[in-house]
PDB file of C-alpha atoms in Angstrom:
ATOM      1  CA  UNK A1098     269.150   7.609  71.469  1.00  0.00           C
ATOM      2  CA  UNK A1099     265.254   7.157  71.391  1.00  0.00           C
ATOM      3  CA  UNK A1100     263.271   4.335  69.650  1.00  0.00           C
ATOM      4  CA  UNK A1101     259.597   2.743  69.298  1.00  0.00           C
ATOM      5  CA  UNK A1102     258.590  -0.969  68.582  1.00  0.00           C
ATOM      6  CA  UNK A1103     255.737  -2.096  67.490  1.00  0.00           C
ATOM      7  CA  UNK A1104     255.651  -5.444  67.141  1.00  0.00           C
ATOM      8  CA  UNK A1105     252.889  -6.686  65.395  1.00  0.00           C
ATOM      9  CA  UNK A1106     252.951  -5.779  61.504  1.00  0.00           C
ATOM     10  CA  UNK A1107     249.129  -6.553  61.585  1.00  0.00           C
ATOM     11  CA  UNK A1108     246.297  -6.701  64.126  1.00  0.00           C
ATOM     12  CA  UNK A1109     243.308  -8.222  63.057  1.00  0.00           C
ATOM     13  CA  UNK A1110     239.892  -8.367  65.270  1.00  0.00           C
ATOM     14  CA  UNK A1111     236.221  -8.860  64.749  1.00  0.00           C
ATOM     15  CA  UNK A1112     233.807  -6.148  65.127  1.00  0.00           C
ATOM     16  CA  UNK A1113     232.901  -5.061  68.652  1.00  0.00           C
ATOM     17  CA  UNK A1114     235.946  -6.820  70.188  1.00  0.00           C
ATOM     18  CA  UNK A1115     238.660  -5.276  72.304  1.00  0.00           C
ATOM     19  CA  UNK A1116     240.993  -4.164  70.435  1.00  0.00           C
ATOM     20  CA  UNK A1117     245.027  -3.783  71.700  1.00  0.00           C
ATOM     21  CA  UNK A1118     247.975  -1.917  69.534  1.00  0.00           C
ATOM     22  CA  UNK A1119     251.677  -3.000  71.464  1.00  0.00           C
ATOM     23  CA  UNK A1120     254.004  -0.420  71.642  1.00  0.00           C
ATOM     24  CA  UNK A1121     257.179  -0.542  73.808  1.00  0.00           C
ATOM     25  CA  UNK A1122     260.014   2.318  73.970  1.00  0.00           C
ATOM     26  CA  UNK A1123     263.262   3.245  74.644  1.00  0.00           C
ATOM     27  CA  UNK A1124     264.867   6.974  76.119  1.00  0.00           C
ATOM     28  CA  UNK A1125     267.951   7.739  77.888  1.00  0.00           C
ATOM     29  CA  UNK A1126     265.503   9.795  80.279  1.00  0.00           C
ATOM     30  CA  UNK A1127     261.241  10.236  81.135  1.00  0.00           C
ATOM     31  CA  UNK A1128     259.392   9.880  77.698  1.00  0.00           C
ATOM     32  CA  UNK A1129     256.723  11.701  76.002  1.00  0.00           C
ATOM     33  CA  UNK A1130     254.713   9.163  74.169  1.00  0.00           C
ATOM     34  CA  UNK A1131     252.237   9.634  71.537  1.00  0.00           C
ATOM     35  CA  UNK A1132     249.994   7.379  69.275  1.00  0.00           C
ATOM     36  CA  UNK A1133     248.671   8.299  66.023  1.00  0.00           C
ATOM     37  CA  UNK A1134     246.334   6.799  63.402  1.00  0.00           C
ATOM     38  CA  UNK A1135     246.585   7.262  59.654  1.00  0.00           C
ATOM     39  CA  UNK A1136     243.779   6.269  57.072  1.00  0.00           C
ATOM     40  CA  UNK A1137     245.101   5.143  53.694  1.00  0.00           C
ATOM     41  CA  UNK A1138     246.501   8.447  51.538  1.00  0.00           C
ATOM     42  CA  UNK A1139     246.445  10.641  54.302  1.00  0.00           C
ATOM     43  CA  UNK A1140     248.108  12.358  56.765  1.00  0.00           C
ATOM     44  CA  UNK A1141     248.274  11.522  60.632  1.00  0.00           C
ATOM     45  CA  UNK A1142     245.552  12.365  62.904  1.00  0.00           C
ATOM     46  CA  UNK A1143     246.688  12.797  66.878  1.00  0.00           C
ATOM     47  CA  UNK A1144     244.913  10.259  69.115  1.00  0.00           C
ATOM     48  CA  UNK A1145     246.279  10.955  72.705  1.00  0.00           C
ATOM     49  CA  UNK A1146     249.666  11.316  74.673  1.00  0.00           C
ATOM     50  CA  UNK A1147     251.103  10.834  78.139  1.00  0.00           C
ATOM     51  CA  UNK A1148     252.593  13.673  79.543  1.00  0.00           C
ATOM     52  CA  UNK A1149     252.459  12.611  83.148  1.00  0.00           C
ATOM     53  CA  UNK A1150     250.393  11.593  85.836  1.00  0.00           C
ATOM     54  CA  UNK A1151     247.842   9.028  85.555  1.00  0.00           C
ATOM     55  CA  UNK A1152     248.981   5.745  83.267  1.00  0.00           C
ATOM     56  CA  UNK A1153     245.452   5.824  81.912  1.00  0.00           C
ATOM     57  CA  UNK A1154     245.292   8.189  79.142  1.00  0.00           C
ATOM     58  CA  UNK A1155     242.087   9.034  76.733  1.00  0.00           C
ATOM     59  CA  UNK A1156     242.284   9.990  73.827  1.00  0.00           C
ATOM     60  CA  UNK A1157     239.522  10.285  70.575  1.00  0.00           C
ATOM     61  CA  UNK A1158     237.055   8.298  69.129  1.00  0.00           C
ATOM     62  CA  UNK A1159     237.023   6.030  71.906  1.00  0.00           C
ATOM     63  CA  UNK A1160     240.698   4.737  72.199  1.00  0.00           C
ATOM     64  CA  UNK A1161     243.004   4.822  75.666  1.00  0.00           C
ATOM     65  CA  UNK A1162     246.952   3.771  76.189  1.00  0.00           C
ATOM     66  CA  UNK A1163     248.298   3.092  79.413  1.00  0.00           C
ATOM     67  CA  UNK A1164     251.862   3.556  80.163  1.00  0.00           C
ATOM     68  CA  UNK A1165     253.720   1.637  81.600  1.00  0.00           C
ATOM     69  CA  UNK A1166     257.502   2.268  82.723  1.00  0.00           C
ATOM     70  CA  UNK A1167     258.817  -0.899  84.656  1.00  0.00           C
ATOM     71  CA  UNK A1168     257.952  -2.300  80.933  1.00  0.00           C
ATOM     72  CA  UNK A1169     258.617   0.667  78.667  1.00  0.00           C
ATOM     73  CA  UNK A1170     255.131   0.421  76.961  1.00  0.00           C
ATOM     74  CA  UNK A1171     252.578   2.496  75.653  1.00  0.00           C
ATOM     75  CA  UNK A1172     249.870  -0.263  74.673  1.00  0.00           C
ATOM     76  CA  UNK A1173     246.945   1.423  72.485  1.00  0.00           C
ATOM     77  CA  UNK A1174     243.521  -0.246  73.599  1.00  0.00           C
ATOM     78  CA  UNK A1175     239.973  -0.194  72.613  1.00  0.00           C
ATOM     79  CA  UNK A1176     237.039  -2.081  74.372  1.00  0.00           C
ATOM     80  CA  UNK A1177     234.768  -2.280  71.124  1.00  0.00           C
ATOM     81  CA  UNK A1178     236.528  -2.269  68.231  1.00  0.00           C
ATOM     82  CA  UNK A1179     234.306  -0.430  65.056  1.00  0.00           C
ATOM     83  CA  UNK A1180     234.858  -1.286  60.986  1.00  0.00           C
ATOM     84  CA  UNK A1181     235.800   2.224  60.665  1.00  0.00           C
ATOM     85  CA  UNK A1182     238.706   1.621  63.318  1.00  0.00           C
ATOM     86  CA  UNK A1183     240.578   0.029  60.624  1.00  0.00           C
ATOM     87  CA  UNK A1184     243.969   2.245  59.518  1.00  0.00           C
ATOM     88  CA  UNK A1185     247.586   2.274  59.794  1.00  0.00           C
ATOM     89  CA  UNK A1186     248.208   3.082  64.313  1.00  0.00           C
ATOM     90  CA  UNK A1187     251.572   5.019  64.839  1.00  0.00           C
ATOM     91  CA  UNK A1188     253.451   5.017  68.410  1.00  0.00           C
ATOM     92  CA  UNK A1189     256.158   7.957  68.741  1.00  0.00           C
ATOM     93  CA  UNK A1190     258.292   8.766  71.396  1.00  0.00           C
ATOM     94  CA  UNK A1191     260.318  11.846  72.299  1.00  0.00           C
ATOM     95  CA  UNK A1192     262.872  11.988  75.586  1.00  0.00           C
ATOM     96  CA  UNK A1193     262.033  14.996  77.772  1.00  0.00           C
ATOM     97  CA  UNK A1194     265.226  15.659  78.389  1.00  0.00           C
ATOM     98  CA  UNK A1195     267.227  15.706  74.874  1.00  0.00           C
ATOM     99  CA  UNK A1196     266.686  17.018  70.962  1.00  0.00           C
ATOM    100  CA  UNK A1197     263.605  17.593  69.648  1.00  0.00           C
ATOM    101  CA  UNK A1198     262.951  14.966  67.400  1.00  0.00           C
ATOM    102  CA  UNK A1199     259.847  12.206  67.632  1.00  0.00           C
ATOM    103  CA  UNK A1200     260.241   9.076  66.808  1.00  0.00           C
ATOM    104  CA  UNK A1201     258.034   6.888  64.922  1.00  0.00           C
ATOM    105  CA  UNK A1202     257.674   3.378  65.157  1.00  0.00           C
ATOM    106  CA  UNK A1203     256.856   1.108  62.421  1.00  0.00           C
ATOM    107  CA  UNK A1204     253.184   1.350  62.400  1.00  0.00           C
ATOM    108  CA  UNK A1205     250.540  -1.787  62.758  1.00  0.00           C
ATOM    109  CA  UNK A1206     247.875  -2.338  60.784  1.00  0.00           C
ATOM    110  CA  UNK A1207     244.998  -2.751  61.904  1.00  0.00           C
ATOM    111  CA  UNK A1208     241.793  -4.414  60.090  1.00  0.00           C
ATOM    112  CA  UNK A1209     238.259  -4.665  61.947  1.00  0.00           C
ATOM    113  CA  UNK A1210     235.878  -7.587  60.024  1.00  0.00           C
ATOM    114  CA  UNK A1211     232.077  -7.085  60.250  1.00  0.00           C
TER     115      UNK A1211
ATOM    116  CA  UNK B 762     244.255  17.396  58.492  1.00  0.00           C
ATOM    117  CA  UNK B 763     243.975  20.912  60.332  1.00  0.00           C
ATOM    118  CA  UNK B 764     245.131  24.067  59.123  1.00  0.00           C
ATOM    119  CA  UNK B 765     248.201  22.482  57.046  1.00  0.00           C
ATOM    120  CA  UNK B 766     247.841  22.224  53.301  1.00  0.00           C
ATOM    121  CA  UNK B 767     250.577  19.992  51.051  1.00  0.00           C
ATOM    122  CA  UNK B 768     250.523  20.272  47.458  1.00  0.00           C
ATOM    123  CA  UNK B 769     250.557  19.162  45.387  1.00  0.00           C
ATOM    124  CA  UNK B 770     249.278  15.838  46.523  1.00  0.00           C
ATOM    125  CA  UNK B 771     250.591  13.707  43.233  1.00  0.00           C
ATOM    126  CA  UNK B 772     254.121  14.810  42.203  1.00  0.00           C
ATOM    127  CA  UNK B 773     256.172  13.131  39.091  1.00  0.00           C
ATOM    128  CA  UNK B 774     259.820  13.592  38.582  1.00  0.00           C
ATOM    129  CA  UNK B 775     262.705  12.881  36.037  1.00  0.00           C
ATOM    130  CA  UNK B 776     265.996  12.144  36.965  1.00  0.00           C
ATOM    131  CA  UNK B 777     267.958  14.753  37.165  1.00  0.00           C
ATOM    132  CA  UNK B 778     265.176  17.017  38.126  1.00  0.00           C
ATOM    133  CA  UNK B 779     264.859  19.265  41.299  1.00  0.00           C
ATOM    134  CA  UNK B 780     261.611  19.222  43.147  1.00  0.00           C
ATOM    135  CA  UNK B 781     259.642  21.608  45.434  1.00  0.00           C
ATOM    136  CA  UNK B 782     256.773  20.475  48.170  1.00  0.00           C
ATOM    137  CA  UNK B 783     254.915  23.189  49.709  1.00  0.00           C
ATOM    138  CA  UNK B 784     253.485  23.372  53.000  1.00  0.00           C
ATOM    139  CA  UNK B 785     251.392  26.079  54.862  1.00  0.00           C
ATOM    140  CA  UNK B 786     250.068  25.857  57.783  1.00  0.00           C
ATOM    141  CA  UNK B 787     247.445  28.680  59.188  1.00  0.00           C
ATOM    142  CA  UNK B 788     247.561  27.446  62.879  1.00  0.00           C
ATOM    143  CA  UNK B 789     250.275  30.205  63.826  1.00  0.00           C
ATOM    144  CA  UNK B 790     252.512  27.508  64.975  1.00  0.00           C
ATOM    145  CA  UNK B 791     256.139  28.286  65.595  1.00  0.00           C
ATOM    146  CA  UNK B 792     257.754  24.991  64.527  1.00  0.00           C
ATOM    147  CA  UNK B 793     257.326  23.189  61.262  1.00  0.00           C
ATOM    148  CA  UNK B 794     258.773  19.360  60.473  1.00  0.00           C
ATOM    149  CA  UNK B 795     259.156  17.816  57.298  1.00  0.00           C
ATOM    150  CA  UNK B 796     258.830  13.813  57.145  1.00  0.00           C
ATOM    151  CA  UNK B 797     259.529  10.782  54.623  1.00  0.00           C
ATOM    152  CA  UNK B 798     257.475   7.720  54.845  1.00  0.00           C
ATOM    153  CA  UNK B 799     258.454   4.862  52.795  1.00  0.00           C
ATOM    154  CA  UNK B 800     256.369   0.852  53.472  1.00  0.00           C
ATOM    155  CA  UNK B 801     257.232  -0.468  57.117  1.00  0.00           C
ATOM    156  CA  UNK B 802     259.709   1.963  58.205  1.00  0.00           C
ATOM    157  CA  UNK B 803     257.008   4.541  60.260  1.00  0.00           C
ATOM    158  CA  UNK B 804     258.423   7.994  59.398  1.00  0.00           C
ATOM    159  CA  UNK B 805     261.638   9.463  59.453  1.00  0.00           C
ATOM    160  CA  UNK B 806     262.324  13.420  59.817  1.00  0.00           C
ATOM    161  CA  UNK B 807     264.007  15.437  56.951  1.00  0.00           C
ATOM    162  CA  UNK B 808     264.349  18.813  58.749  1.00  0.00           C
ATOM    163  CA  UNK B 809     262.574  20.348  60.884  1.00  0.00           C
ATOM    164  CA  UNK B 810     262.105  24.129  62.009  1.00  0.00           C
ATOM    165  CA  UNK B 811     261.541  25.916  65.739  1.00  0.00           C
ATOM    166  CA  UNK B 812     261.492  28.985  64.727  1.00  0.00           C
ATOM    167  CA  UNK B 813     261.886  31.735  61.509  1.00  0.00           C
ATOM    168  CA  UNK B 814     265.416  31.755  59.431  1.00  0.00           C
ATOM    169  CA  UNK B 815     265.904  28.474  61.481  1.00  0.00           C
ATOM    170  CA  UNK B 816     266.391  25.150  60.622  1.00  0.00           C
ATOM    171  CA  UNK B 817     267.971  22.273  61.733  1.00  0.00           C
ATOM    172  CA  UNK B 818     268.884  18.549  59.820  1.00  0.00           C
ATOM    173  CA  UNK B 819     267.106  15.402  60.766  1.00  0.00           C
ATOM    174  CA  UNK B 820     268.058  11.976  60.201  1.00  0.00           C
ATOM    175  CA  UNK B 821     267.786  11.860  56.399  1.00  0.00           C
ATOM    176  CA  UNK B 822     268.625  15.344  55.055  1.00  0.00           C
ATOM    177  CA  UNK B 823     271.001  13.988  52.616  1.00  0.00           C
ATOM    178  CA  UNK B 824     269.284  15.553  49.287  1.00  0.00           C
ATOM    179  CA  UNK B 825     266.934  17.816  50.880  1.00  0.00           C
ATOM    180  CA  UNK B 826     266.603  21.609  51.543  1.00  0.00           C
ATOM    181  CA  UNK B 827     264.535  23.684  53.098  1.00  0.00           C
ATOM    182  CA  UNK B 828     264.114  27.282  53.969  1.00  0.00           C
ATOM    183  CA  UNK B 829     261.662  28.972  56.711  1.00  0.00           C
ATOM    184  CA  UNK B 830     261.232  32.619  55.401  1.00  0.00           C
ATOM    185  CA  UNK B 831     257.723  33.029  56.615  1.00  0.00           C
ATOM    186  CA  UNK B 832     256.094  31.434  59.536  1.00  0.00           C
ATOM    187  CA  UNK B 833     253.238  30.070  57.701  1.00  0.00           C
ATOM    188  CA  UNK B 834     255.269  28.512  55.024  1.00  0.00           C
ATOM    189  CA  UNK B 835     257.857  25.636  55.215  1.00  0.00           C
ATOM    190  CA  UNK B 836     258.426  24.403  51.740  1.00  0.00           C
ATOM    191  CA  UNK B 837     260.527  21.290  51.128  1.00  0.00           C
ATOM    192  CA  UNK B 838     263.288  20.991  47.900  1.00  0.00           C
ATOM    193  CA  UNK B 839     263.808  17.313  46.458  1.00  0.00           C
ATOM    194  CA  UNK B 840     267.376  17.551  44.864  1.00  0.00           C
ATOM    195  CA  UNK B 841     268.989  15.660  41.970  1.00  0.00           C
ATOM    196  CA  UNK B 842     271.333  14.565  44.616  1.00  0.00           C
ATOM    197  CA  UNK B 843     268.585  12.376  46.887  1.00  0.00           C
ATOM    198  CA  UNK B 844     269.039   8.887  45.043  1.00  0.00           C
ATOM    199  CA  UNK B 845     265.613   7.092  45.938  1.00  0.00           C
ATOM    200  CA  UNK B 846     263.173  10.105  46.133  1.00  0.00           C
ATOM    201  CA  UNK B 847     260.193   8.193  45.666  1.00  0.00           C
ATOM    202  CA  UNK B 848     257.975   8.474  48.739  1.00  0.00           C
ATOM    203  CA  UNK B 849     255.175   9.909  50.568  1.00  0.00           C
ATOM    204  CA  UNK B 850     256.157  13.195  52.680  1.00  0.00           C
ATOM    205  CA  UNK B 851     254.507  14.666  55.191  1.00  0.00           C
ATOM    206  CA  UNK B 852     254.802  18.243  56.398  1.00  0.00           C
ATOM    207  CA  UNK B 853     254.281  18.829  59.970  1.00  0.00           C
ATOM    208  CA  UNK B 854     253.509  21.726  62.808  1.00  0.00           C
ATOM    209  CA  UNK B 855     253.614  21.779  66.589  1.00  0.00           C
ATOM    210  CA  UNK B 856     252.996  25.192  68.433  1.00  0.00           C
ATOM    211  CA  UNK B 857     256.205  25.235  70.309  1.00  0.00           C
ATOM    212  CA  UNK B 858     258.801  23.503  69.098  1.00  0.00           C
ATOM    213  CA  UNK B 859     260.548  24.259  72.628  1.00  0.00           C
ATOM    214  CA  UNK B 860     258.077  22.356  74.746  1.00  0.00           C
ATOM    215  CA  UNK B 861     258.341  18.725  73.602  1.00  0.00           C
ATOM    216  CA  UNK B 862     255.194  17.512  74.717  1.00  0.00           C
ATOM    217  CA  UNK B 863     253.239  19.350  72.247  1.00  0.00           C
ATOM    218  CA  UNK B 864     251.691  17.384  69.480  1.00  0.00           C
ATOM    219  CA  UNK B 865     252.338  17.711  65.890  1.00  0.00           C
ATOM    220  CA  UNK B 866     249.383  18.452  63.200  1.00  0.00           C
ATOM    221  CA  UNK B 867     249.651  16.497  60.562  1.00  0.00           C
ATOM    222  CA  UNK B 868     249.131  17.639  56.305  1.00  0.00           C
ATOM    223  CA  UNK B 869     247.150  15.740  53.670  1.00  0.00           C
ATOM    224  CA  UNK B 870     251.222  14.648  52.275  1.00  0.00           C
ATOM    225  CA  UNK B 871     252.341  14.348  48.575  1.00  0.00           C
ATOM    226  CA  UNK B 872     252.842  11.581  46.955  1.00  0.00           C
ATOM    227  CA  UNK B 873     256.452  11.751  45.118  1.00  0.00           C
ATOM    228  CA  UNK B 874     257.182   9.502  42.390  1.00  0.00           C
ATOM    229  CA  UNK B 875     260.507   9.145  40.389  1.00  0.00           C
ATOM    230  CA  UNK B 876     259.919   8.565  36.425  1.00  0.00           C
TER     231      UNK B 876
END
């Protein structure tokens, strides 16, 4: 069995501060882990994943995640956080090994004051 | 949103009532996913689809059908038989369902509500 938590319902930062999504996981094997962002109404827009390799992933509009295994996290980060940054984040993890499903965790939300 | 198109965005049912959600997707992806998202509980997956004629159950299929008769097209029945259909869904595409590190591609969603 696979699973995400996310354990903040809410994240709330001032403009032009770093900003931090937690995400920790669970697979019977090596994960795939992916974060997504969705704006209110809308579908979800890909940020970045970890495939292998380097912990430090990129993604767009600014945003990195660095894995972490001896933890099991996937922490979403951002060293200047914008107005426009504010949505609903999604972690998702799929084992390597088994099925094909992703799973999604709970989603944060994440508001950005001026 | 990408190449995937949901509609219709605002859907009203009646009890009783069968439902169809379309999706099409012009990214010539192989595999197509179909998602529920209900407040604080993320997304779960309805069905999803590697491949042509192929299908497989998520974890919620209960009240749901699907059919994958063209690659481009992955539409998504609401049955009387799902008790609480009211929800956003989301219709999904990765390029190879095989290789599990792919991404999915995301639709606009449609909004169901139950009258």
């Amino acid at each position: 069995a696979q699973s995400v938590a996310q354990p903040e319902d809410q994240v709330n930062v001032a403009e032009g501060n770093p900003l931090t999504v937690k995400c920790t996981y669970s697979v019977s094997g090596n994960p795939y882990l992916f974060w997504y962002v969705q704006y209110p109404n809308r579908g979800l827009q890909f940020l970045l994943k970890y495939i292998t390799g380097d912990n430090l992933v990129k993604g767009s509009y600014g945003f990195e995640a660095e894995f972490n295994k001896s933890q099991t996290s996937f922490h979403l980060k951002k060293p200047s956080a914008l107005v426009s940054d504010s949505a609903l984040y999604f972690c998702a993890v799929r084992d390597r090994a088994n099925d094909y499903k992703l799973s999604f965790g709970a989603g944060t939300t994440v508001t950005v004051r001026a | 949103d990408g190449g995937i198109t949901q509609s219709p965005k605002y859907l009203f049912r009646k009890e009783g009532q069968n439902v169809t959600l379309s999706c099409e997707q012009n990214l010539n992806h192989d595999a197509m996913y179909w998602y529920r998202q209900d407040p604080g509980q993320g997304l779960r997956l309805i069905y999803y689809s590697q491949i042509v004629n192929d299908f497989q159950k998520g974890d919620i299929a209960e009240g749901y059908s699907v059919s994958r008769e063209k690659k481009e097209s992955f539409p998504l029945t609401v049955t009387s038989a799902q008790k609480n259909p009211t929800a956003f869904y989301l219709c999904a595409s990765s390029i190879d369902g095989s290789r599990r590190f792919n991404e999915q591609f995301f639709g606009p969603g449609t909004r169901l509500t139950v009258l």
